[in-house]
Amino acid sequence: MLMIRNNSYWIYRFNRLLSSYLSKNGENLFSSSVTLNSTMKKLFDSKQYKEALNLFDQNFEICNDSTIDMAIKACTVSKDYSRGTRIQQRLSSKSLNNSYIQATLLRFYLEFKDIDNAMHLFSSITNKSNYIYTIMFKGLIANNMAEKVFDLLHEMKIEPNQFTFTVVFNACAAVANDRARKIGKKVLAEIPENYRNNTILLTSAINMLMKFGDVESAERIFRSIKTKNIITYGAMMKGYIGNEMFEKALDLFEQIDIQLDGVTYTIVFNACAKLCNNRAIKIGRTLLADMPEKNRNDNVIINSAIDMLMKCGDIKNAERIFRSVKAKCASTYGVLMKGYNLNGESWKCFKIFEEMNQKGIIPDEITWNILIGACSNSGMLHHCQYIMDRIPLNIQNNIQIQNSLIDMWGKCGSVEKAKNIFNLVVDRDTITYTAMINAFGLNGMGTRAVELYREMPNNLRNHFSHICVLNACSHAGLLHEARTIFNEISLKTELIVTTMVDCLSRLFMFNGAQMLIDDYEKINTPSIAMYMSLLSGARNNRNSNLSEKIYERMKSLFPNEKESLASGVVLLANIYSSLGEHEEAKNFRSSQIKELGVKVKVGLSWTEIKGQIVQLKAHDHSHPQSAEIYAKIDRLKSKAIENGFIFDSSWITRSLNENETIESVLCGHSELLVIALNLIQEPVPKFIQVVKNLRVCGHCHQFTKVIAKIEQCDIVVRDANRIHHFYPNGQCSCQDHF
């Protein structure tokens, strides 16, 4: 402590004396450049760049090339571009020909992204050394102009050294096109023998080859390195990850017998996050548990660990690690919120956002995008407006943010607000149009989706815009428009064909849908998504014979697609139930789900009550107001019956238990419970918003239309497929095309 105080004291005394001397009518303190350089170096080392530059200006007449070199470096570090250029203008031709000053000036211009002046200076240097070439190459790569390196390499009159070769490989890795592959492999083949044991050079070659996808050559070089360091292992593992060979990355990690560095922890956590199997989870958790304390407050490492845990579904441990970080940055909050979005707990993001506000941490553009994604997932308009009101205007004007906002408003049921953002976008891109088309489609405005698709410039249309407009047609029953657009699409991908199959299946045009599938399978492997669309249509048509054939075909073609097959089981079982064959439905569902070894997704619905997200499942009695909820359901049920509403038992998917009625089973569905919860609030809302994680059943759709008319309120229900706007006149925006 005494030493620190003494140090601070002497720095203080030094600055006081220096200021005092310099204020004496500008009297020249220094008799020689040696003394000046020594004083400037002390200021430079203590990061007092402005003071060093002031000293330089006041003593320019005695400065030598070392002083000038130091002054330009001070301008670079202190981000003072104008001062740096003024210094260059004052230099003599002798100083401008000094190789050290040339190198420092080159770095200066490249640091400020002034490529024109950097190139002009580079061209003016008569005798270019490898050192100059290496600086220029590195600067071009840093400024995303790596391809320019190849032009300069071609003009190079001297033999590159190991440093130049290393940077050339980095340039090839950054570009990774045909030209880069040709140059990179040629340079690698021609490297002098004395460089072939240089670990740094060979590590950059490994990185380059991995970026080319030439894993075999990278492995060959890796094996040839006699003394491997942790950076070499890291490059190899990172290359495996880049080539989606995650197991190989973990195999190599388990062979490492030297001390790990921070980068290695990040790479291994990333590999584990990509795999998320039992082996990866075990390796990731063990590595995290054994990680030294010094790495536990490194935000980059911790962020990758949180990301890994979230992707493996271990929310509890991810939260624990997050809480242990002493100095959290915006990216740490962002990775946690991203994990919540991934695991279906988006509402937690808003609490984390509040914590950021309390601690004065300003979200960056990435974090705002994650928060907008959380709003899209939660589906609640209140959250959307709350977040949007807090996004700074300069960020709101960013096209990526605007595109995300269009998507958010569309997915939360406010097409008008999505259109308002769309109208503000000056240079609309593919994502802008596609997000708006999708917003129209999700909200039952198929015709408007088609109109906007027709307005969209042809060169902006892509795979996703085709899918979104076809999906809009499918949900609105616009068969003619769908067929016209489908026939115009030259490259019919799996998802495009699937969407058209869905459109035909919803209209019970099964022969046409099957013909599309047959044509697709002539030159492609079968797609389970197409069969699921076909099966869903057959379920709506209550066609058990066709459904059985489709399901058996799915089992035959896709025996390992357990989750999709489980969804197929539920659909087929529901068909049996709709036909009154409850026992067969029960036995089929039980035996098939057991055979598949998967869990059926539980239906959940949520809404916002007094600023809090409330989530309920079917026949839920966990809410404190459960008695009032069910009493309200009973009153709605009675009023519906009085108005001639008939409860359709075909939507019941199991046998009734003792003391159950058709009405009690159907009215216990989760979406109806959360609607009732809204209706018992004071004051009674005139707008209700509900999100369900599964498709709304036919009964709930019909009953919600009746509820909206009885209560004279607007009800918006977003299910797994689309958004339904139920109006006080008893109609739905989907016009029963669901």
XYZ file of C-alpha atoms in Angstrom:
738
model
C 0.000 0.000 0.000
C 2.883 2.390 0.879
C 4.508 1.733 -2.500
C 1.260 2.534 -4.341
C 0.830 5.762 -2.418
C 4.448 6.764 -3.041
C 4.035 5.986 -6.748
C 0.902 8.108 -6.961
C 2.658 10.884 -5.053
C 5.650 10.993 -7.399
C 3.426 10.949 -10.503
C 1.504 13.839 -8.975
C 4.739 15.738 -8.180
C 6.106 15.039 -11.663
C 2.979 16.428 -13.349
C 2.946 19.505 -11.093
C 6.574 20.311 -11.837
C 6.093 19.698 -15.553
C 3.052 21.997 -15.670
C 4.931 24.645 -13.712
C 7.923 24.612 -16.055
C 5.823 24.626 -19.194
C 3.824 27.639 -18.035
C 6.915 29.900 -17.808
C 6.259 31.855 -21.012
C 6.661 28.715 -23.074
C 10.317 28.481 -22.090
C 12.036 25.470 -23.655
C 12.706 23.051 -20.836
C 14.661 20.465 -22.740
C 18.186 20.865 -23.982
C 18.138 17.613 -25.945
C 15.781 15.153 -27.577
C 17.046 12.470 -25.177
C 15.565 14.295 -22.179
C 12.369 15.035 -24.105
C 11.973 11.399 -25.157
C 12.490 10.206 -21.593
C 9.819 12.570 -20.274
C 7.363 11.703 -23.057
C 7.877 7.993 -22.459
C 6.974 8.428 -18.780
C 3.788 10.228 -19.778
C 3.037 7.621 -22.457
C 3.578 4.717 -20.040
C 1.235 6.339 -17.504
C -1.386 6.727 -20.306
C -1.223 10.533 -20.240
C -1.307 10.769 -24.005
C -2.704 14.285 -24.267
C 0.046 15.650 -22.005
C 2.687 13.786 -24.023
C 1.352 15.277 -27.261
C 1.245 18.779 -25.792
C 4.887 18.350 -24.799
C 5.696 17.138 -28.318
C 4.043 20.182 -29.939
C 5.874 22.637 -27.675
C 9.274 21.062 -28.380
C 8.900 20.017 -32.003
C 12.143 21.719 -33.097
C 14.278 19.339 -31.008
C 12.247 16.183 -31.720
C 14.017 13.299 -33.381
C 12.495 10.348 -35.201
C 11.996 8.413 -31.948
C 9.970 11.316 -30.530
C 7.863 11.522 -33.690
C 7.268 7.772 -33.633
C 6.086 7.996 -30.017
C 3.803 10.965 -30.788
C 2.058 9.160 -33.658
C 1.556 6.116 -31.421
C 0.003 8.420 -28.790
C -2.423 9.746 -31.440
C -3.362 6.172 -32.392
C -3.982 5.044 -28.818
C -5.859 8.225 -27.835
C -7.975 8.102 -31.034
C -6.838 11.590 -32.079
C -6.983 11.399 -35.872
C -6.693 15.107 -36.681
C -3.594 15.541 -34.535
C -1.952 12.525 -36.152
C -2.488 13.879 -39.659
C -1.134 17.281 -38.607
C 2.023 15.593 -37.307
C 2.538 13.828 -40.647
C 2.185 17.126 -42.509
C 4.997 18.639 -40.399
C 7.452 15.813 -41.065
C 10.565 16.183 -43.177
C 11.230 13.838 -46.094
C 13.963 12.247 -43.982
C 11.501 11.366 -41.215
C 8.922 10.180 -43.723
C 11.506 7.738 -45.055
C 12.223 6.340 -41.592
C 11.009 2.724 -41.620
C 9.757 2.867 -38.007
C 7.760 6.054 -38.643
C 6.368 4.559 -41.861
C 5.195 1.489 -39.949
C 3.667 3.582 -37.150
C 1.888 5.884 -39.626
C 0.568 2.865 -41.499
C -0.867 1.443 -38.269
C -2.328 4.866 -37.470
C -4.267 5.120 -40.743
C -5.421 1.502 -40.638
C -6.607 1.895 -37.047
C -8.776 4.822 -38.163
C -10.037 2.852 -41.188
C -8.501 5.440 -43.523
C -7.651 2.901 -46.200
C -7.017 5.482 -48.938
C -4.256 7.248 -47.002
C -2.885 3.909 -45.797
C -2.653 2.649 -49.391
C -1.125 5.930 -50.556
C 1.525 5.745 -47.830
C 2.149 2.042 -48.511
C 2.633 2.726 -52.241
C 5.069 5.558 -51.511
C 7.412 3.298 -49.525
C 10.260 2.377 -51.862
C 11.892 -0.448 -49.943
C 9.037 -2.376 -48.386
C 10.055 -4.877 -45.745
C 8.151 -7.942 -44.563
C 7.344 -5.900 -41.470
C 5.562 -3.262 -43.597
C 3.733 -5.911 -45.640
C 2.615 -7.687 -42.471
C 1.233 -4.461 -40.949
C -0.623 -3.657 -44.173
C -2.037 -7.165 -44.501
C -3.221 -7.252 -40.875
C -4.852 -3.826 -41.251
C -6.714 -4.856 -44.387
C -8.029 -7.987 -42.664
C -9.158 -5.919 -39.657
C -10.991 -3.581 -42.046
C -12.809 -6.439 -43.812
C -10.702 -6.025 -46.951
C -8.849 -9.324 -46.751
C -9.167 -9.962 -50.494
C -6.979 -6.890 -51.142
C -4.173 -8.810 -49.390
C -4.035 -11.190 -52.362
C -3.468 -8.305 -54.791
C -0.590 -6.952 -52.697
C 0.850 -10.441 -52.236
C 0.960 -10.847 -56.018
C 2.921 -7.564 -56.293
C 5.336 -8.492 -53.498
C 8.974 -8.358 -54.636
C 10.549 -9.975 -51.574
C 10.292 -13.450 -50.067
C 7.677 -13.489 -47.261
C 8.862 -14.448 -43.780
C 7.028 -16.546 -41.193
C 5.017 -13.546 -39.915
C 3.870 -12.566 -43.394
C 2.930 -16.158 -44.235
C 0.883 -16.335 -41.036
C -1.082 -13.200 -41.927
C -1.629 -14.422 -45.511
C -3.188 -17.612 -44.114
C -5.402 -15.457 -41.895
C -6.524 -13.490 -44.960
C -7.337 -16.712 -46.820
C -9.340 -17.940 -43.818
C -11.281 -14.654 -43.659
C -12.243 -14.785 -47.352
C -12.520 -18.575 -47.855
C -13.623 -18.345 -51.502
C -12.169 -20.174 -54.523
C -9.427 -17.597 -55.007
C -8.481 -17.776 -51.326
C -8.380 -21.593 -51.454
C -6.118 -21.568 -54.488
C -3.718 -18.983 -53.022
C -3.730 -20.456 -49.524
C -2.936 -23.986 -50.638
C -0.270 -22.781 -53.084
C 1.458 -20.694 -50.400
C 1.257 -23.586 -47.937
C 2.840 -25.973 -50.428
C 5.688 -23.533 -51.143
C 6.602 -22.625 -47.555
C 10.373 -22.961 -47.021
C 11.469 -25.999 -45.046
C 12.819 -23.905 -42.164
C 9.290 -22.615 -41.423
C 7.626 -26.019 -41.378
C 8.158 -26.441 -37.649
C 6.895 -22.968 -36.756
C 3.910 -23.618 -34.487
C 2.337 -20.172 -34.908
C 2.511 -20.360 -38.702
C 1.156 -23.918 -38.828
C -1.655 -23.042 -36.420
C -2.803 -20.276 -38.777
C -2.599 -22.803 -41.647
C -4.832 -25.198 -39.667
C -7.344 -22.410 -39.112
C -7.299 -21.604 -42.844
C -7.783 -25.206 -43.949
C -10.632 -25.686 -41.483
C -12.357 -22.596 -42.913
C -11.970 -24.193 -46.353
C -13.638 -27.346 -45.010
C -10.450 -29.322 -45.687
C -10.445 -31.126 -42.350
C -8.197 -33.948 -43.544
C -5.344 -31.585 -44.513
C -5.742 -29.664 -41.256
C -5.469 -32.921 -39.307
C -2.356 -33.882 -41.246
C -0.637 -30.607 -40.348
C -1.784 -30.900 -36.733
C -0.191 -34.347 -36.464
C 3.049 -32.999 -37.961
C 3.504 -30.368 -35.237
C 6.033 -31.732 -32.762
C 5.408 -29.288 -29.933
C 1.710 -28.487 -29.779
C 0.571 -25.585 -27.610
C -2.904 -24.794 -26.315
C -3.507 -22.353 -29.195
C -2.900 -25.169 -31.696
C -5.391 -27.420 -29.894
C -7.840 -24.521 -29.814
C -7.570 -23.894 -33.558
C -8.169 -27.564 -34.241
C -11.195 -27.817 -31.936
C -12.646 -24.576 -33.281
C -12.202 -25.955 -36.797
C -14.079 -29.131 -35.909
C -16.930 -27.035 -34.499
C -16.992 -24.866 -37.636
C -17.327 -28.051 -39.689
C -20.046 -29.432 -37.372
C -17.796 -32.236 -36.111
C -18.602 -31.613 -32.460
C -17.789 -35.092 -31.177
C -14.307 -34.846 -32.714
C -13.794 -31.538 -30.903
C -14.566 -33.257 -27.596
C -12.369 -36.251 -28.511
C -9.445 -33.886 -29.034
C -10.219 -31.973 -25.853
C -9.947 -35.183 -23.842
C -6.437 -35.722 -25.269
C -5.090 -32.358 -24.044
C -2.444 -32.815 -21.358
C -1.314 -29.194 -21.013
C -2.793 -26.281 -19.085
C -5.944 -24.781 -20.585
C -6.343 -21.101 -21.385
C -9.506 -19.000 -21.370
C -10.114 -19.452 -25.087
C -10.100 -23.249 -24.715
C -12.832 -23.116 -22.060
C -14.975 -21.049 -24.411
C -14.388 -23.410 -27.359
C -15.240 -26.546 -25.359
C -18.373 -24.973 -23.847
C -19.455 -24.053 -27.391
C -18.906 -27.642 -28.587
C -20.965 -28.964 -25.669
C -23.716 -26.430 -26.429
C -23.913 -27.663 -30.030
C -24.208 -31.316 -29.007
C -26.256 -31.245 -25.795
C -26.080 -35.041 -25.453
C -25.208 -36.907 -22.255
C -21.487 -36.920 -23.012
C -21.410 -33.195 -23.797
C -23.388 -32.289 -20.687
C -21.053 -34.355 -18.507
C -17.888 -32.842 -20.040
C -19.287 -29.309 -19.876
C -20.372 -29.558 -16.248
C -17.096 -31.158 -15.159
C -15.056 -28.504 -16.967
C -17.153 -25.765 -15.379
C -16.827 -27.256 -11.896
C -13.021 -27.557 -12.200
C -12.480 -24.148 -13.801
C -9.981 -21.948 -11.899
C -11.328 -18.947 -9.985
C -9.481 -16.485 -12.257
C -11.691 -17.553 -15.183
C -14.968 -17.216 -13.303
C -15.224 -13.479 -13.812
C -14.189 -13.530 -17.454
C -17.427 -12.520 -19.195
C -16.568 -14.264 -22.473
C -15.969 -17.616 -20.739
C -18.955 -17.275 -18.411
C -21.237 -16.264 -21.279
C -20.290 -19.427 -23.190
C -20.897 -21.519 -20.040
C -24.350 -19.967 -19.494
C -25.160 -20.500 -23.181
C -24.136 -24.170 -22.899
C -26.271 -24.764 -19.793
C -29.288 -23.034 -21.322
C -29.034 -25.027 -24.556
C -28.876 -28.200 -22.479
C -32.021 -27.096 -20.608
C -30.221 -26.611 -17.286
C -31.826 -23.272 -16.419
C -31.203 -23.557 -12.682
C -27.414 -23.899 -13.014
C -27.282 -21.220 -15.710
C -29.007 -18.830 -13.301
C -26.632 -19.833 -10.510
C -23.569 -19.111 -12.672
C -25.090 -15.810 -13.778
C -25.655 -14.716 -10.175
C -22.054 -15.580 -9.277
C -20.593 -13.117 -11.812
C -19.453 -9.987 -9.990
C -19.101 -7.598 -12.930
C -21.840 -8.417 -15.427
C -21.865 -6.719 -18.824
C -24.714 -6.316 -21.329
C -23.696 -9.509 -23.164
C -23.941 -11.562 -19.938
C -27.518 -10.386 -19.404
C -28.160 -10.993 -23.091
C -27.010 -14.620 -23.078
C -29.224 -15.383 -20.051
C -32.261 -13.787 -21.711
C -31.513 -15.641 -24.941
C -31.555 -18.853 -22.904
C -34.934 -17.995 -21.400
C -36.322 -17.447 -24.913
C -34.911 -20.804 -25.993
C -36.461 -22.633 -23.028
C -39.929 -21.084 -23.262
C -39.523 -18.809 -20.241
C -39.444 -15.502 -22.074
C -41.347 -13.664 -19.340
C -38.242 -13.902 -17.143
C -36.422 -11.636 -19.605
C -38.438 -8.649 -18.431
C -37.282 -9.091 -14.833
C -33.683 -9.334 -16.022
C -34.206 -6.172 -18.063
C -35.396 -4.371 -14.922
C -32.257 -5.530 -13.121
C -30.143 -4.099 -15.945
C -31.932 -0.766 -15.564
C -31.404 -0.702 -11.812
C -27.678 -1.327 -12.250
C -27.316 1.233 -15.021
C -26.270 -1.316 -17.659
C -27.236 -0.055 -21.110
C -28.426 -2.761 -23.534
C -26.613 -2.969 -26.852
C -28.308 -3.672 -30.171
C -27.994 -7.449 -29.697
C -29.633 -7.268 -26.254
C -32.502 -5.156 -27.601
C -33.054 -7.763 -30.321
C -33.185 -10.501 -27.671
C -35.740 -8.470 -25.680
C -37.833 -7.933 -28.813
C -37.659 -11.717 -29.337
C -38.891 -12.203 -25.755
C -41.867 -9.958 -26.543
C -42.598 -11.995 -29.675
C -42.529 -15.210 -27.644
C -44.643 -13.929 -24.751
C -47.249 -12.624 -27.183
C -48.393 -9.840 -24.848
C -48.931 -6.382 -26.354
C -48.228 -4.669 -23.023
C -44.698 -6.102 -22.971
C -44.150 -5.052 -26.574
C -45.074 -1.436 -25.904
C -43.099 -1.375 -22.648
C -39.891 -2.512 -24.379
C -40.371 -0.402 -27.500
C -40.836 2.762 -25.429
C -37.389 2.187 -23.941
C -35.420 1.512 -27.116
C -33.356 4.626 -27.959
C -34.430 6.347 -31.179
C -31.044 5.872 -32.838
C -31.382 2.103 -32.323
C -35.052 2.096 -33.395
C -33.900 3.485 -36.747
C -31.605 0.505 -37.316
C -33.126 -1.701 -40.018
C -32.401 -4.938 -38.130
C -34.289 -3.594 -35.111
C -37.120 -2.323 -37.326
C -37.436 -5.750 -38.956
C -37.559 -7.398 -35.522
C -40.233 -4.919 -34.389
C -42.405 -5.691 -37.434
C -42.107 -9.389 -36.600
C -42.858 -8.705 -32.906
C -46.013 -6.668 -33.508
C -47.229 -9.194 -36.065
C -46.743 -12.138 -33.702
C -48.482 -10.257 -30.890
C -51.579 -9.477 -32.928
C -51.086 -5.801 -33.782
C -50.906 -5.681 -37.565
C -51.514 -1.927 -37.506
C -48.380 -1.252 -35.430
C -46.374 -3.665 -37.572
C -47.503 -1.720 -40.662
C -46.555 1.588 -39.003
C -42.983 0.335 -38.511
C -42.952 -1.082 -42.047
C -43.899 2.342 -43.427
C -40.997 3.950 -41.529
C -38.361 1.697 -43.109
C -36.553 3.662 -45.804
C -34.510 0.933 -47.516
C -36.670 -2.167 -47.175
C -34.877 -5.462 -47.554
C -36.040 -9.063 -47.914
C -36.573 -9.451 -44.168
C -38.679 -6.257 -43.982
C -41.140 -7.479 -46.615
C -41.149 -11.066 -45.364
C -41.846 -10.041 -41.742
C -44.794 -7.915 -42.862
C -46.180 -10.625 -45.162
C -45.935 -13.066 -42.262
C -47.694 -10.576 -39.946
C -50.618 -10.371 -42.363
C -50.717 -14.152 -42.748
C -50.629 -14.946 -39.025
C -53.507 -12.555 -38.383
C -55.848 -13.939 -41.037
C -55.190 -11.246 -43.655
C -54.223 -13.571 -46.483
C -55.324 -11.234 -49.266
C -53.188 -8.375 -47.928
C -50.228 -10.765 -47.599
C -50.568 -11.685 -51.284
C -50.901 -8.014 -52.280
C -47.694 -7.088 -50.446
C -45.900 -10.100 -51.934
C -46.860 -8.800 -55.388
C -45.528 -5.329 -54.460
C -42.235 -6.824 -53.251
C -39.402 -6.396 -55.788
C -38.627 -9.707 -57.503
C -34.942 -9.521 -56.616
C -35.819 -9.393 -52.899
C -38.043 -12.488 -52.898
C -36.450 -15.603 -51.461
C -37.202 -18.988 -49.950
C -38.679 -17.492 -46.753
C -40.892 -14.913 -48.449
C -42.330 -17.709 -50.633
C -43.095 -19.805 -47.544
C -44.720 -16.902 -45.670
C -47.053 -15.926 -48.507
C -48.030 -19.562 -49.172
C -48.668 -20.030 -45.457
C -50.878 -16.920 -45.493
C -52.847 -18.411 -48.404
C -53.125 -21.735 -46.578
C -54.573 -20.139 -43.437
C -57.013 -18.004 -45.422
C -58.189 -20.726 -47.826
C -56.814 -18.851 -50.863
C -56.217 -21.889 -53.059
C -56.082 -20.110 -56.441
C -53.544 -17.554 -55.200
C -51.451 -20.274 -53.556
C -51.350 -22.374 -56.720
C -50.428 -19.374 -58.876
C -47.562 -18.364 -56.587
C -46.396 -21.968 -56.151
C -46.214 -22.465 -59.919
C -44.175 -19.257 -60.289
C -41.491 -20.470 -57.873
C -38.602 -22.001 -59.797
C -36.772 -23.712 -56.918
C -39.313 -25.628 -54.835
C -37.560 -26.494 -51.577
C -38.806 -28.947 -48.956
C -40.486 -26.230 -46.883
C -42.132 -24.611 -49.904
C -43.635 -27.947 -51.008
C -44.655 -28.689 -47.391
C -46.532 -25.375 -47.175
C -48.394 -26.145 -50.400
C -49.218 -29.643 -49.121
C -50.593 -27.986 -45.969
C -52.735 -25.627 -48.057
C -54.289 -28.511 -50.006
C -54.729 -30.682 -46.907
C -56.593 -27.926 -45.031
C -59.089 -27.896 -47.906
C -59.297 -31.734 -47.784
C -57.728 -32.026 -51.256
C -55.727 -35.071 -50.246
C -55.139 -36.502 -53.728
C -53.526 -33.262 -54.877
C -51.436 -33.100 -51.708
C -50.283 -36.699 -52.171
C -49.340 -36.015 -55.795
C -47.104 -33.146 -54.654
C -45.432 -35.446 -52.134
C -44.940 -38.174 -54.753
C -43.387 -35.707 -57.219
C -41.079 -34.363 -54.518
C -39.930 -37.857 -53.507
C -38.918 -38.757 -57.074
C -35.706 -36.776 -56.626
C -35.605 -36.042 -52.860
C -35.646 -37.976 -49.614
C -39.089 -38.047 -47.936
C -40.041 -35.236 -45.545
C -41.887 -35.957 -42.306
C -43.246 -32.391 -42.233
C -45.236 -33.089 -45.426
C -46.822 -36.179 -43.904
C -47.645 -34.277 -40.700
C -49.490 -31.651 -42.777
C -51.368 -34.409 -44.588
C -52.235 -36.133 -41.293
C -53.423 -32.874 -39.716
C -55.794 -32.304 -42.624
C -57.089 -35.885 -42.372
C -57.690 -35.337 -38.640
C -59.773 -32.211 -39.370
C -61.690 -34.266 -41.947
C -62.091 -37.087 -39.358
C -60.896 -39.563 -41.965
C -59.600 -42.464 -39.866
C -58.718 -44.768 -42.787
C -56.541 -42.158 -44.484
C -55.025 -41.112 -41.153
C -54.023 -44.692 -40.333
C -52.338 -45.094 -43.729
C -50.455 -41.819 -43.323
C -49.287 -42.711 -39.808
C -48.092 -46.175 -40.852
C -46.207 -44.611 -43.757
C -44.586 -42.167 -41.324
C -43.516 -44.996 -39.005
C -42.003 -46.842 -41.930
C -40.127 -43.863 -43.376
C -39.103 -42.051 -40.188
C -38.613 -44.572 -37.356
C -36.187 -42.271 -35.509
C -38.292 -39.088 -35.646
C -39.757 -39.804 -32.210
C -41.153 -36.322 -31.429
C -42.968 -35.983 -34.758
C -44.305 -39.531 -34.536
C -45.626 -38.747 -31.048
C -47.523 -35.772 -32.509
C -48.883 -38.130 -35.155
C -50.051 -40.536 -32.439
C -51.969 -37.732 -30.707
C -53.636 -36.677 -33.970
C -54.687 -40.228 -34.843
C -55.905 -40.934 -31.291
C -57.966 -37.739 -31.454
C -59.598 -38.975 -34.672
C -60.633 -42.209 -32.926
C -62.054 -40.166 -30.035
C -63.937 -37.825 -32.381
C -65.654 -40.906 -33.805
C -66.606 -42.074 -30.298
C -63.963 -44.839 -30.181
C -62.526 -43.679 -26.852
C -61.205 -47.051 -25.697
C -59.359 -47.641 -28.961
C -57.968 -44.090 -28.775
C -56.766 -44.654 -25.213
C -55.088 -47.987 -25.979
C -53.502 -46.752 -29.211
C -52.149 -43.609 -27.602
C -50.798 -45.422 -24.551
C -49.069 -48.234 -26.473
C -47.564 -46.005 -29.178
C -46.255 -43.335 -26.801
C -44.716 -46.045 -24.623
C -43.090 -47.613 -27.691
C -41.657 -44.263 -28.782
C -40.390 -43.469 -25.288
C -41.298 -39.776 -25.414
C -43.438 -37.431 -23.360
C -46.460 -35.738 -24.884
C -46.314 -31.957 -24.749
C -48.585 -30.535 -22.055
C -51.027 -27.900 -23.267
C -50.515 -24.517 -21.602
C -52.118 -21.104 -21.996
C -50.990 -17.813 -20.516
C -52.217 -14.254 -20.194
C -51.222 -11.052 -18.445
C -53.053 -10.022 -15.282
C -52.049 -6.782 -13.545
C -48.608 -6.816 -15.140
C -47.883 -10.469 -14.286
C -47.866 -13.483 -16.626
C -50.285 -16.176 -15.426
C -50.009 -19.664 -16.936
C -52.600 -22.437 -16.599
C -53.020 -25.972 -17.947
C -56.244 -27.849 -18.690
C -58.487 -28.387 -15.632
C -56.023 -26.389 -13.538
C -57.037 -25.592 -9.945
C -53.718 -24.111 -8.820
C -54.703 -20.444 -9.133
C -55.905 -18.646 -5.962
C -59.039 -17.545 -7.857
C -59.836 -21.021 -9.200
C -63.297 -21.124 -7.628
C -64.194 -17.810 -9.282
C -62.707 -18.954 -12.609
C -64.864 -22.085 -12.750
C -67.933 -20.181 -11.542
C -67.451 -17.745 -14.427
C -67.043 -20.674 -16.844
C -70.366 -22.091 -15.588
C -72.126 -18.747 -16.157
C -70.687 -18.469 -19.667
C -71.696 -22.054 -20.371
C -75.284 -21.401 -19.276
C -75.572 -18.232 -21.374
C -74.139 -20.053 -24.392
C -76.695 -22.862 -24.071
C -79.485 -20.267 -23.724
C -78.307 -18.817 -27.034
C -78.482 -22.210 -28.731
C -74.820 -23.218 -28.496
C -74.256 -26.995 -28.627
C -71.163 -28.522 -27.001
C -69.575 -30.883 -29.540
C -68.500 -34.131 -27.847
C -66.399 -35.109 -30.868
C -63.648 -32.822 -29.524
C -63.337 -34.877 -26.342
C -60.245 -37.071 -26.636
C -60.948 -39.568 -23.847
C -63.741 -41.369 -21.999
C -65.625 -39.341 -19.405
C -64.832 -40.039 -15.761
C -67.471 -40.300 -13.060
C -69.090 -36.906 -12.269
C -67.805 -35.445 -15.566
C -70.032 -34.052 -18.295
C -69.322 -33.164 -21.906
C -69.513 -29.480 -20.919
C -67.183 -29.777 -17.900
C -64.490 -31.577 -19.915
C -64.596 -29.205 -22.883
C -64.792 -26.049 -20.755
C -61.739 -27.050 -18.732
C -59.338 -26.381 -21.612
C -56.535 -24.025 -20.657
C -57.387 -21.169 -23.050
C -60.935 -20.956 -21.672
C -59.648 -20.863 -18.092
C -57.368 -17.886 -18.764
C -60.153 -16.090 -20.648
C -62.411 -16.592 -17.609
C -59.610 -15.358 -15.331
C -59.534 -12.101 -17.304
C -63.311 -11.749 -17.107
C -63.405 -11.896 -13.278
C -61.010 -8.972 -12.942
C -62.167 -5.508 -11.876
C -62.845 -3.639 -14.030
C -63.832 -6.236 -16.618
C -61.449 -5.777 -19.590
C -62.706 -5.024 -23.072
C -59.586 -6.579 -24.591
C -58.217 -10.008 -23.641
C -55.047 -11.602 -24.943
C -54.181 -15.299 -24.626
C -51.291 -17.406 -25.929
C -51.484 -21.203 -26.186
C -48.554 -23.514 -26.943
C -50.754 -25.988 -28.899
C -53.378 -25.595 -31.609
C -56.799 -24.401 -30.415
C -59.387 -27.180 -30.719
C -62.588 -26.741 -32.724
C -64.789 -26.536 -29.640
C -62.737 -23.820 -27.948
C -62.690 -21.862 -31.191
C -66.480 -21.915 -31.447
C -67.023 -21.250 -27.733
C -64.599 -18.294 -27.709
C -66.602 -16.691 -30.528
C -69.681 -16.995 -28.320
C -67.857 -15.614 -25.247
C -66.665 -12.555 -27.217
C -70.275 -11.876 -28.239
C -71.718 -12.457 -24.753
C -69.133 -10.240 -23.049
C -68.916 -7.725 -25.927
C -65.136 -7.737 -25.860
C -62.237 -8.405 -28.223
C -60.341 -11.626 -27.530
C -57.038 -12.396 -29.249
C -55.794 -15.982 -29.007
C -52.440 -16.971 -30.483
C -52.040 -20.724 -30.822
C -49.194 -22.825 -32.241
C -50.253 -22.071 -35.829
C -51.726 -18.580 -36.033
C -53.523 -15.687 -34.309
C -57.307 -15.605 -33.893
C -59.068 -12.256 -33.394
C -62.495 -12.902 -31.864
C -64.792 -9.901 -32.264
C -67.863 -8.730 -30.293
C -70.048 -9.695 -33.277
C -69.185 -13.360 -32.654
C -66.885 -13.765 -35.653
C -63.207 -14.739 -35.926
C -60.566 -13.261 -38.205
C -59.683 -16.719 -39.525
C -63.212 -17.154 -40.948
C -62.995 -20.728 -39.641
C -60.056 -21.578 -41.947
C -58.059 -23.095 -39.102
